[in-house]
């Protein structure tokens, strides 16, 4: 019996839908992609994502109409192995890596992917955040022998020129997660990187970020990573990634990168201070994972064994809310949600104060895993 084709409209959550279609084995049809725009249809980065999914699967069928406004994707089996892919420079490598991280544990062979393009931009998670925050989350679900991300070259937009090597082991099943105690912040680590600009830029970023963070915490170490020559990509750029680690092993991140050429020049000191403030905001939101990693953690909880998984997060991002709707569509899985009020006590407060406090509301998400099994992995 043929699987029912899921149908959606528009370009929003395009990657989310393709990844869930691949994992669930359900075909998906997306129509009216930017059909009212002057330049309708798929963008280069979306077409590049489809090509990447085609490389890591075996037997996928993809149909795109002439205008690119309609895509039919019938997923094949996840094969893995060694692949190379030139990512579109419209989006960073992080856009593609986030999709690969969801699929990699369930491949037939452990994946080794060489991805080329932009390593750090203002939209997608940088390769640094994937290495320092995404990987520890994966380790909570399965053993990490062989989990690796090596940055061989950095690349800033618009030229790109970066390269990373991503390796991930395969697992037959994932273990359930109970993660409801965020703990207290014990240290902050970070990377200030600079490409094709003066090495002093990275030091200026570090000094500015420390001027804010040192008021709260003594244990702060921010590395400087100044790439030279071929390793620095094709365009100048700089930025900062910060990660706060808690006593319970939670990681919260924030990052910023400089504007491209032709835009208002970015001042390194401002960038350092803004990133530090963004990290403070992420800590204030609370939870055991930051807002960027909510959907990945929920996906791995849902794909676990038929056991209860529990996670405490800060306020759910719009992306995560839509992701949960898609989980219901593709896996018929619903999460139980309990909101923990951020305010303490029953004293009278104004609406404005209540609004500010609700920023600290926490959500406990509970689900029973669908018992997803990697059928390709032979039992040893």
Short mmCIF file of C-alpha atoms in Angstrom, two decimals:
data_model
loop_
_atom_site.label_atom_id
_atom_site.label_comp_id
_atom_site.label_asym_id
_atom_site.label_seq_id
_atom_site.Cartn_x
_atom_site.Cartn_y
_atom_site.Cartn_z
CA UNK A 1 0.00 0.00 0.00
CA UNK A 2 1.44 3.37 -1.07
CA UNK A 3 2.14 5.94 1.64
CA UNK A 4 -0.15 8.96 1.73
CA UNK A 5 1.50 12.04 0.21
CA UNK A 6 1.72 14.98 2.63
CA UNK A 7 0.72 18.27 0.98
CA UNK A 8 1.88 21.76 1.94
CA UNK A 9 1.93 25.24 0.46
CA UNK A 10 4.66 27.88 0.46
CA UNK A 11 8.42 27.96 1.04
CA UNK A 12 8.35 28.25 4.85
CA UNK A 13 9.75 25.28 6.82
CA UNK A 14 10.91 23.69 3.55
CA UNK A 15 13.90 21.93 5.13
CA UNK A 16 11.85 20.73 8.11
CA UNK A 17 9.34 19.04 5.81
CA UNK A 18 11.96 17.30 3.66
CA UNK A 19 13.89 15.98 6.68
CA UNK A 20 10.74 14.59 8.35
CA UNK A 21 9.60 13.09 5.04
CA UNK A 22 12.97 11.32 4.73
CA UNK A 23 12.82 9.93 8.27
CA UNK A 24 9.16 8.86 8.11
CA UNK A 25 9.38 7.55 4.53
CA UNK A 26 6.30 9.56 3.53
CA UNK A 27 6.26 11.41 0.19
CA UNK A 28 5.72 15.16 0.45
CA UNK A 29 4.39 17.62 -2.14
CA UNK A 30 5.01 21.34 -1.67
CA UNK A 31 3.21 23.74 -4.02
CA UNK A 32 2.91 27.51 -4.49
CA UNK A 33 6.57 28.12 -3.61
CA UNK A 34 6.93 31.93 -3.88
CA UNK A 35 4.34 31.80 -6.68
CA UNK A 36 3.47 35.50 -6.24
CA UNK A 37 7.08 36.75 -6.28
CA UNK A 38 8.71 38.44 -9.27
CA UNK A 39 11.22 35.59 -9.21
CA UNK A 40 9.03 32.56 -8.31
CA UNK A 41 10.09 29.07 -7.32
CA UNK A 42 12.97 27.44 -5.45
CA UNK A 43 16.06 29.40 -4.49
CA UNK A 44 19.57 28.04 -5.09
CA UNK A 45 20.05 27.02 -1.46
CA UNK A 46 16.81 24.98 -1.48
CA UNK A 47 17.78 23.23 -4.71
CA UNK A 48 21.19 22.53 -3.16
CA UNK A 49 19.50 20.96 -0.11
CA UNK A 50 17.46 18.67 -2.38
CA UNK A 51 20.67 17.59 -4.15
CA UNK A 52 22.31 16.88 -0.78
CA UNK A 53 19.35 14.72 0.34
CA UNK A 54 19.58 12.88 -2.98
CA UNK A 55 23.27 12.11 -2.27
CA UNK A 56 22.65 10.65 1.20
CA UNK A 57 19.64 8.55 0.16
CA UNK A 58 19.22 5.68 -2.27
CA UNK A 59 16.17 5.57 -4.54
CA UNK A 60 14.74 9.03 -3.85
CA UNK A 61 12.49 10.50 -6.52
CA UNK A 62 12.32 14.26 -6.93
CA UNK A 63 10.06 16.10 -9.36
CA UNK A 64 10.22 19.88 -9.77
CA UNK A 65 7.96 21.70 -12.22
CA UNK A 66 9.32 24.13 -14.84
CA UNK A 67 8.82 27.26 -12.75
CA UNK A 68 10.16 25.63 -9.59
CA UNK A 69 6.98 26.48 -7.67
CA UNK A 70 6.04 22.83 -7.04
CA UNK A 71 8.21 20.00 -5.61
CA UNK A 72 7.32 16.34 -5.16
CA UNK A 73 9.78 14.43 -2.98
CA UNK A 74 9.53 10.66 -2.55
CA UNK A 75 12.25 9.69 -0.07
CA UNK A 76 14.45 6.66 -0.56
CA UNK A 77 16.49 4.76 2.02
CA UNK A 78 19.21 6.58 3.93
CA UNK A 79 22.53 5.26 2.64
CA UNK A 80 25.26 7.56 4.02
CA UNK A 81 28.89 6.81 3.22
CA UNK A 82 31.38 9.39 1.93
CA UNK A 83 29.92 12.39 0.10
CA UNK A 84 31.12 15.78 -1.08
CA UNK A 85 28.79 18.72 -1.56
CA UNK A 86 29.22 22.32 -2.66
CA UNK A 87 26.63 24.25 -0.66
CA UNK A 88 24.96 27.35 -2.09
CA UNK A 89 26.58 30.52 -0.71
CA UNK A 90 23.10 32.02 -0.15
CA UNK A 91 23.00 30.11 3.16
CA UNK A 92 25.73 28.90 5.49
CA UNK A 93 26.96 25.31 5.80
CA UNK A 94 25.04 25.23 9.11
CA UNK A 95 21.76 25.18 7.15
CA UNK A 96 22.78 21.88 5.54
CA UNK A 97 24.50 20.46 8.62
CA UNK A 98 21.35 20.90 10.74
CA UNK A 99 19.50 18.65 8.27
CA UNK A 100 22.34 16.11 8.14
CA UNK A 101 22.58 15.92 11.95
CA UNK A 102 18.92 14.81 12.09
CA UNK A 103 19.48 12.08 9.50
CA UNK A 104 23.06 10.90 10.13
CA UNK A 105 22.41 8.45 13.03
CA UNK A 106 19.96 6.46 10.88
CA UNK A 107 22.13 5.95 7.78
CA UNK A 108 23.13 2.55 6.46
CA UNK A 109 26.83 3.47 6.70
CA UNK A 110 28.49 6.07 8.96
CA UNK A 111 28.54 9.35 7.08
CA UNK A 112 31.63 11.34 6.16
CA UNK A 113 30.51 14.55 4.46
CA UNK A 114 32.82 17.20 3.03
CA UNK A 115 30.80 20.42 2.73
CA UNK A 116 32.06 23.59 1.06
CA UNK A 117 30.61 27.10 1.24
CA UNK A 118 30.01 29.77 3.88
CA UNK A 119 30.98 28.64 7.40
CA UNK A 120 29.73 31.68 9.33
CA UNK A 121 26.88 34.05 8.43
CA UNK A 122 24.15 36.06 10.16
CA UNK A 123 21.27 33.63 9.57
CA UNK A 124 22.28 30.03 10.21
CA UNK A 125 24.17 28.44 13.10
CA UNK A 126 27.91 28.60 12.56
CA UNK A 127 30.02 25.47 12.38
CA UNK A 128 31.42 26.46 15.81
CA UNK A 129 27.97 26.29 17.45
CA UNK A 130 27.26 22.92 15.83
CA UNK A 131 30.51 21.55 17.25
CA UNK A 132 30.15 23.04 20.75
CA UNK A 133 26.36 22.83 21.35
CA UNK A 134 24.69 20.48 18.85
CA UNK A 135 27.18 17.64 19.43
CA UNK A 136 26.73 17.55 23.25
CA UNK A 137 22.96 17.23 22.66
CA UNK A 138 23.55 14.27 20.32
CA UNK A 139 25.77 12.68 22.98
CA UNK A 140 22.85 12.64 25.40
CA UNK A 141 21.00 10.27 23.05
CA UNK A 142 23.74 7.94 21.89
CA UNK A 143 27.42 7.17 22.16
CA UNK A 144 29.60 9.66 20.40
CA UNK A 145 32.49 7.52 19.15
CA UNK A 146 33.32 8.96 15.78
CA UNK A 147 31.25 12.17 16.08
CA UNK A 148 33.47 14.86 14.59
CA UNK A 149 33.38 18.22 12.84
CA UNK A 150 36.66 19.53 11.48
CA UNK A 151 36.91 23.08 10.10
CA UNK A 152 39.60 22.98 7.41
CA UNK A 153 38.83 26.41 5.94
CA UNK A 154 36.57 29.25 7.02
CA UNK A 155 34.49 31.24 4.55
CA UNK A 156 32.48 34.43 5.00
CA UNK A 157 29.63 35.57 2.72
CA UNK A 158 29.26 36.43 -0.10
CA UNK A 159 32.25 34.54 -1.53
CA UNK A 160 32.35 31.59 0.86
CA UNK A 161 35.33 29.35 0.27
CA UNK A 162 35.03 27.49 3.59
CA UNK A 163 35.22 23.73 4.05
CA UNK A 164 34.25 21.37 6.88
CA UNK A 165 34.40 17.59 7.34
CA UNK A 166 31.47 16.07 9.26
CA UNK A 167 31.55 12.50 10.57
CA UNK A 168 28.80 10.76 12.51
CA UNK A 169 28.36 7.18 13.73
CA UNK A 170 25.15 5.20 13.15
CA UNK A 171 22.89 3.84 15.88
CA UNK A 172 20.17 1.22 15.84
CA UNK A 173 18.04 2.97 18.48
CA UNK A 174 18.27 6.12 20.59
CA UNK A 175 17.95 6.16 24.34
CA UNK A 176 15.21 8.21 26.03
CA UNK A 177 16.07 11.57 27.60
CA UNK A 178 15.14 12.96 31.02
CA UNK A 179 16.47 16.52 31.12
CA UNK A 180 14.47 18.83 33.38
CA UNK A 181 17.15 20.46 35.55
CA UNK A 182 19.02 23.20 33.72
CA UNK A 183 21.42 23.90 36.60
CA UNK A 184 23.45 27.09 37.14
CA UNK A 185 25.85 28.67 34.65
CA UNK A 186 29.40 27.62 35.57
CA UNK A 187 31.50 28.81 32.63
CA UNK A 188 31.41 30.59 29.28
CA UNK A 189 33.53 29.55 26.30
CA UNK A 190 33.68 31.16 22.89
CA UNK A 191 35.47 31.60 19.59
CA UNK A 192 36.22 34.98 18.05
CA UNK A 193 37.17 34.41 14.42
CA UNK A 194 38.56 36.74 11.78
CA UNK A 195 39.03 36.12 8.06
CA UNK A 196 40.93 38.43 5.71
CA UNK A 197 40.96 41.26 8.27
CA UNK A 198 43.56 42.41 10.82
CA UNK A 199 44.31 39.86 13.61
CA UNK A 200 43.67 42.63 16.16
CA UNK A 201 39.93 42.55 15.25
CA UNK A 202 39.44 39.22 17.06
CA UNK A 203 41.18 40.58 20.18
CA UNK A 204 38.97 43.69 20.16
CA UNK A 205 35.85 41.47 20.00
CA UNK A 206 37.09 39.38 22.96
CA UNK A 207 37.83 42.44 25.11
CA UNK A 208 34.37 43.92 24.44
CA UNK A 209 32.54 40.66 25.22
CA UNK A 210 34.55 40.14 28.43
CA UNK A 211 33.77 43.69 29.60
CA UNK A 212 30.13 42.57 29.99
CA UNK A 213 30.50 38.88 30.90
CA UNK A 214 33.15 39.45 33.60
CA UNK A 215 30.55 41.32 35.66
CA UNK A 216 28.70 38.02 36.17
CA UNK A 217 31.19 35.17 35.95
CA UNK A 218 34.94 34.67 36.46
CA UNK A 219 35.38 31.51 34.34
CA UNK A 220 35.40 32.93 30.81
CA UNK A 221 37.70 31.86 28.01
CA UNK A 222 37.27 33.05 24.43
CA UNK A 223 39.65 31.65 21.83
CA UNK A 224 40.78 33.74 18.87
CA UNK A 225 40.87 32.03 15.50
CA UNK A 226 42.58 34.10 12.83
CA UNK A 227 42.74 32.25 9.51
CA UNK A 228 45.34 33.29 6.93
CA UNK A 229 45.90 32.61 3.26
CA UNK A 230 43.80 29.89 1.54
CA UNK A 231 42.22 28.91 4.88
CA UNK A 232 40.49 32.29 5.20
CA UNK A 233 38.04 31.86 2.32
CA UNK A 234 37.21 34.36 -0.37
CA UNK A 235 35.62 37.25 1.54
CA UNK A 236 36.57 39.28 4.63
CA UNK A 237 34.53 38.81 7.80
CA UNK A 238 34.65 38.34 11.55
CA UNK A 239 32.35 37.28 14.36
CA UNK A 240 31.89 35.71 17.76
CA UNK A 241 30.25 32.51 19.05
CA UNK A 242 29.58 32.19 22.79
CA UNK A 243 28.48 29.11 24.74
CA UNK A 244 27.40 29.06 28.40
CA UNK A 245 27.69 25.67 30.12
CA UNK A 246 25.69 24.81 33.25
CA UNK A 247 26.42 22.55 36.22
CA UNK A 248 23.92 19.98 34.82
CA UNK A 249 25.50 19.79 31.36
CA UNK A 250 23.18 22.15 29.47
CA UNK A 251 24.64 24.38 26.75
CA UNK A 252 23.16 27.75 25.76
CA UNK A 253 24.59 29.65 22.80
CA UNK A 254 24.57 33.02 21.06
CA UNK A 255 26.51 34.33 18.09
CA UNK A 256 26.85 37.23 15.66
CA UNK A 257 28.89 37.84 12.54
CA UNK A 258 29.88 41.00 10.71
CA UNK A 259 27.93 42.63 7.87
CA UNK A 260 28.94 41.85 4.29
CA UNK A 261 30.82 44.24 2.05
CA UNK A 262 28.53 46.98 0.78
CA UNK A 263 26.48 47.04 4.01
CA UNK A 264 27.10 49.29 7.02
CA UNK A 265 30.54 48.33 8.39
CA UNK A 266 30.44 46.40 11.69
CA UNK A 267 32.48 47.70 14.64
CA UNK A 268 34.19 44.79 16.45
CA UNK A 269 33.52 46.24 19.93
CA UNK A 270 29.79 46.58 19.20
CA UNK A 271 29.64 43.02 17.88
CA UNK A 272 31.34 41.66 21.02
CA UNK A 273 28.95 43.49 23.37
CA UNK A 274 25.83 42.58 21.35
CA UNK A 275 26.79 38.88 21.35
CA UNK A 276 27.32 38.97 25.13
CA UNK A 277 23.87 40.55 25.57
CA UNK A 278 22.30 37.91 23.30
CA UNK A 279 23.85 35.20 25.48
CA UNK A 280 22.39 36.90 28.57
CA UNK A 281 18.98 36.89 26.90
CA UNK A 282 19.29 33.17 26.10
CA UNK A 283 20.24 32.46 29.73
CA UNK A 284 17.23 34.51 30.87
CA UNK A 285 14.92 32.45 28.66
CA UNK A 286 16.30 29.41 30.48
CA UNK A 287 15.64 25.78 29.79
CA UNK A 288 17.97 22.84 29.24
CA UNK A 289 18.50 23.65 25.54
CA UNK A 290 18.66 27.03 23.82
CA UNK A 291 15.96 28.22 21.43
CA UNK A 292 17.96 27.15 18.36
CA UNK A 293 18.21 23.52 19.50
CA UNK A 294 14.65 22.96 20.74
CA UNK A 295 13.43 21.25 17.56
CA UNK A 296 16.47 18.94 17.21
CA UNK A 297 16.12 17.73 20.81
CA UNK A 298 12.38 17.14 20.40
CA UNK A 299 12.98 15.18 17.19
CA UNK A 300 15.52 12.87 18.86
CA UNK A 301 13.17 12.41 21.85
CA UNK A 302 10.34 11.45 19.49
CA UNK A 303 12.52 8.99 17.55
CA UNK A 304 13.63 7.23 20.75
CA UNK A 305 12.47 3.87 22.07
CA UNK A 306 8.90 3.45 23.30
CA UNK A 307 9.71 5.11 26.57
CA UNK A 308 8.95 8.46 28.19
CA UNK A 309 11.26 11.40 27.45
CA UNK A 310 11.03 14.73 29.26
CA UNK A 311 12.63 18.09 28.48
CA UNK A 312 12.50 21.53 30.10
CA UNK A 313 12.82 24.44 27.65
CA UNK A 314 12.42 28.18 27.73
CA UNK A 315 9.54 29.81 25.78
CA UNK A 316 9.04 27.86 22.53
CA UNK A 317 10.22 29.58 19.35
CA UNK A 318 7.77 29.86 16.39
CA UNK A 319 10.02 27.43 14.47
CA UNK A 320 9.67 24.82 17.25
CA UNK A 321 5.88 25.26 17.43
CA UNK A 322 5.56 24.59 13.69
CA UNK A 323 7.97 21.67 14.04
CA UNK A 324 5.66 20.05 16.61
CA UNK A 325 2.74 20.39 14.19
CA UNK A 326 4.80 18.65 11.54
CA UNK A 327 5.69 15.86 13.98
CA UNK A 328 1.98 15.26 14.41
CA UNK A 329 1.54 15.11 10.60
CA UNK A 330 4.45 12.78 9.83
CA UNK A 331 4.68 10.61 12.95
CA UNK A 332 1.20 11.03 14.56
CA UNK A 333 3.08 12.06 17.68
CA UNK A 334 1.86 14.69 20.16
CA UNK A 335 3.84 16.29 22.97
CA UNK A 336 2.34 16.91 26.38
CA UNK A 337 3.09 20.49 27.45
CA UNK A 338 3.12 21.94 30.97
CA UNK A 339 3.96 25.60 31.44
CA UNK A 340 5.93 26.52 34.54
CA UNK A 341 5.26 30.13 35.45
CA UNK A 342 8.36 32.30 35.62
CA UNK A 343 6.87 34.46 38.40
CA UNK A 344 7.05 33.50 42.05
CA UNK A 345 4.20 34.00 44.54
CA UNK A 346 0.76 35.48 44.09
CA UNK A 347 1.48 39.21 44.55
CA UNK A 348 -0.37 41.75 42.39
CA UNK A 349 1.50 42.80 39.24
CA UNK A 350 0.71 45.10 36.32
CA UNK A 351 0.20 43.71 32.81
CA UNK A 352 3.54 45.15 31.72
CA UNK A 353 5.42 43.45 34.57
CA UNK A 354 3.58 40.20 33.85
CA UNK A 355 4.64 40.44 30.20
CA UNK A 356 8.28 40.89 31.22
CA UNK A 357 8.09 37.96 33.62
CA UNK A 358 6.52 35.65 31.09
CA UNK A 359 9.77 35.87 29.17
CA UNK A 360 11.08 33.53 31.85
CA UNK A 361 8.24 30.99 31.55
CA UNK A 362 9.49 27.43 31.15
CA UNK A 363 7.79 24.59 29.30
CA UNK A 364 8.06 20.90 30.22
CA UNK A 365 7.57 18.75 27.11
CA UNK A 366 6.85 15.06 27.50
CA UNK A 367 6.44 12.40 24.83
CA UNK A 368 6.64 8.65 24.33
CA UNK A 369 9.10 7.74 21.59
CA UNK A 370 7.76 6.17 18.40
CA UNK A 371 10.33 3.36 18.70
CA UNK A 372 12.14 4.40 15.51
CA UNK A 373 14.72 1.79 14.49
CA UNK A 374 17.53 2.04 12.00
CA UNK A 375 16.65 -1.00 9.90
CA UNK A 376 19.87 -0.72 7.88
CA UNK A 377 22.13 -1.21 10.90
CA UNK A 378 22.83 -4.88 11.49
CA UNK A 379 22.89 -6.06 15.09
CA UNK A 380 26.33 -7.13 16.17
#
